[in-house]
């Protein structure tokens, strides 16, 4: 897992549900970059968006070492 993508995943897992804006503010990168990273996580079934602009982790088991 890419370091930034992994950090985003762990941040969402820790916080429960976060908004895209929170991620932009926390990681100091553009909304487009956050969206690309979230797309990678979503493609791998690690996060999902229960409502527009909000993100939460799935129950998929992951080894985050």
XYZ file of N, CA and C in Angstrom:
195
model
N 0.838 -1.176 0.000
C 0.000 0.000 0.000
C 0.887 1.245 0.000
N 0.542 2.212 -0.801
C 1.287 3.461 -0.795
C 1.185 4.111 0.583
N 2.242 4.770 0.990
C 2.285 5.362 2.324
C 1.130 6.328 2.571
N 0.865 7.226 1.613
C -0.202 8.211 1.803
C -1.569 7.533 1.834
N -1.783 6.582 0.953
C -3.059 5.872 0.904
C -3.270 5.100 2.214
N -2.208 4.482 2.683
C -2.265 3.747 3.957
C -2.600 4.706 5.103
N -1.974 5.868 5.116
C -2.237 6.867 6.160
C -3.692 7.328 6.127
N -4.214 7.524 4.932
C -5.611 7.940 4.780
C -6.531 6.844 5.309
N -6.255 5.599 4.945
C -7.060 4.471 5.416
C -7.054 4.404 6.950
N -5.865 4.491 7.546
C -5.754 4.406 9.004
C -6.454 5.575 9.688
N -6.389 6.754 9.088
C -7.066 7.933 9.636
C -8.588 7.719 9.645
N -9.122 7.232 8.525
C -10.570 6.977 8.437
C -10.963 5.898 9.446
N -10.157 4.850 9.552
C -10.447 3.758 10.484
C -10.481 4.278 11.922
N -9.554 5.153 12.259
C -9.474 5.711 13.612
C -10.659 6.626 13.923
N -11.035 7.469 12.952
C -12.087 8.470 13.178
C -13.500 7.913 12.999
N -13.655 6.817 12.263
C -14.983 6.254 12.013
C -15.527 6.730 10.684
N -16.070 7.926 10.663
C -16.582 8.525 9.431
C -15.964 9.905 9.284
N -15.446 10.179 8.092
C -14.840 11.482 7.828
C -15.365 12.037 6.511
N -15.240 13.344 6.353
C -15.621 13.970 5.092
C -14.372 14.136 4.224
N -14.598 14.296 2.953
C -13.497 14.545 2.031
C -12.763 15.812 2.445
N -13.500 16.810 2.875
C -12.894 18.086 3.308
C -11.954 17.879 4.507
N -12.372 17.054 5.462
C -11.507 16.749 6.614
C -10.190 16.145 6.156
N -10.269 15.244 5.182
C -9.060 14.592 4.670
C -8.148 15.601 3.978
N -8.736 16.503 3.204
C -7.962 17.549 2.528
C -7.229 18.394 3.574
N -7.949 18.797 4.627
C -7.350 19.619 5.680
C -6.279 18.859 6.455
N -6.548 17.608 6.779
C -5.622 16.797 7.578
C -4.321 16.499 6.836
N -4.432 16.152 5.544
C -3.253 15.721 4.803
C -2.618 16.818 3.957
N -3.285 17.957 3.848
C -2.709 19.097 3.140
C -2.466 18.846 1.663
N -3.340 18.063 1.053
C -3.230 17.808 -0.387
C -4.557 18.172 -1.049
N -4.555 18.245 -2.359
C -5.753 18.710 -3.067
C -6.893 17.705 -2.963
N -8.091 18.225 -3.164
C -9.279 17.371 -3.137
C -9.197 16.314 -4.239
N -8.643 16.670 -5.384
C -8.511 15.711 -6.488
C -7.593 14.557 -6.094
N -6.485 14.848 -5.407
C -5.559 13.803 -4.969
C -6.214 12.908 -3.934
N -6.937 13.511 -2.988
C -7.668 12.722 -1.986
C -8.658 11.809 -2.698
N -9.366 12.347 -3.676
C -10.372 11.555 -4.390
C -9.728 10.366 -5.102
N -8.577 10.584 -5.715
C -7.862 9.476 -6.378
C -7.483 8.394 -5.369
N -6.977 8.826 -4.207
C -6.590 7.868 -3.164
C -7.809 7.119 -2.634
N -8.920 7.820 -2.446
C -10.148 7.173 -1.994
C -10.657 6.187 -3.033
N -10.489 6.524 -4.310
C -10.890 5.600 -5.369
C -10.098 4.297 -5.299
N -8.814 4.393 -4.995
C -7.974 3.198 -4.830
C -8.492 2.367 -3.659
N -8.763 3.019 -2.545
C -9.265 2.316 -1.360
C -10.642 1.704 -1.620
N -11.495 2.439 -2.325
C -12.831 1.938 -2.629
C -12.770 0.754 -3.595
N -11.906 0.833 -4.584
C -11.726 -0.252 -5.559
C -11.308 -1.545 -4.859
N -10.510 -1.403 -3.808
C -10.041 -2.564 -3.045
C -10.972 -2.923 -1.888
N -12.165 -2.321 -1.875
C -13.205 -2.615 -0.882
C -12.761 -2.351 0.556
N -11.953 -1.303 0.745
C -11.477 -0.945 2.081
C -12.270 0.207 2.682
N -12.827 1.066 1.838
C -13.680 2.160 2.306
C -14.915 2.231 1.413
N -15.958 2.876 1.926
C -17.128 3.159 1.100
C -17.733 4.475 1.554
N -18.586 5.005 0.705
C -19.196 6.293 0.974
C -20.693 6.090 1.235
N -21.097 6.067 2.521
C -22.517 5.874 2.838
C -23.387 7.055 2.381
N -22.806 8.234 2.296
C -23.503 9.397 1.749
C -22.469 10.297 1.082
N -22.921 11.085 0.179
C -22.023 11.920 -0.630
C -21.039 12.725 0.228
N -19.745 12.511 -0.039
C -18.713 13.285 0.634
C -18.284 12.747 1.991
N -18.893 11.654 2.442
C -18.511 11.043 3.720
C -17.946 9.660 3.449
N -16.944 9.282 4.224
C -16.247 8.009 4.009
C -16.092 7.238 5.304
N -16.205 5.938 5.208
C -16.007 5.059 6.348
C -15.331 3.778 5.863
N -14.700 3.052 6.769
C -14.026 1.808 6.376
C -15.035 0.670 6.298
N -14.675 -0.357 5.553
C -15.505 -1.556 5.455
C -15.023 -2.557 6.498
N -15.654 -3.703 6.544
C -15.259 -4.748 7.491
C -14.180 -5.666 6.931
N -13.679 -5.363 5.744
C -12.646 -6.210 5.134
C -11.392 -6.225 6.010
N -10.880 -7.426 6.252
C -9.677 -7.572 7.062
C -8.477 -7.091 6.260
N -7.599 -6.347 6.928
C -6.431 -5.798 6.247
C -5.241 -5.871 7.176
N -4.100 -6.173 6.603
C -2.852 -6.192 7.375
C -2.163 -4.867 7.128
N -2.193 -3.976 8.086
C -1.614 -2.644 7.916
C -0.314 -2.547 8.697
N 0.724 -3.181 8.186
C 2.008 -3.146 8.890
C 2.996 -2.244 8.203
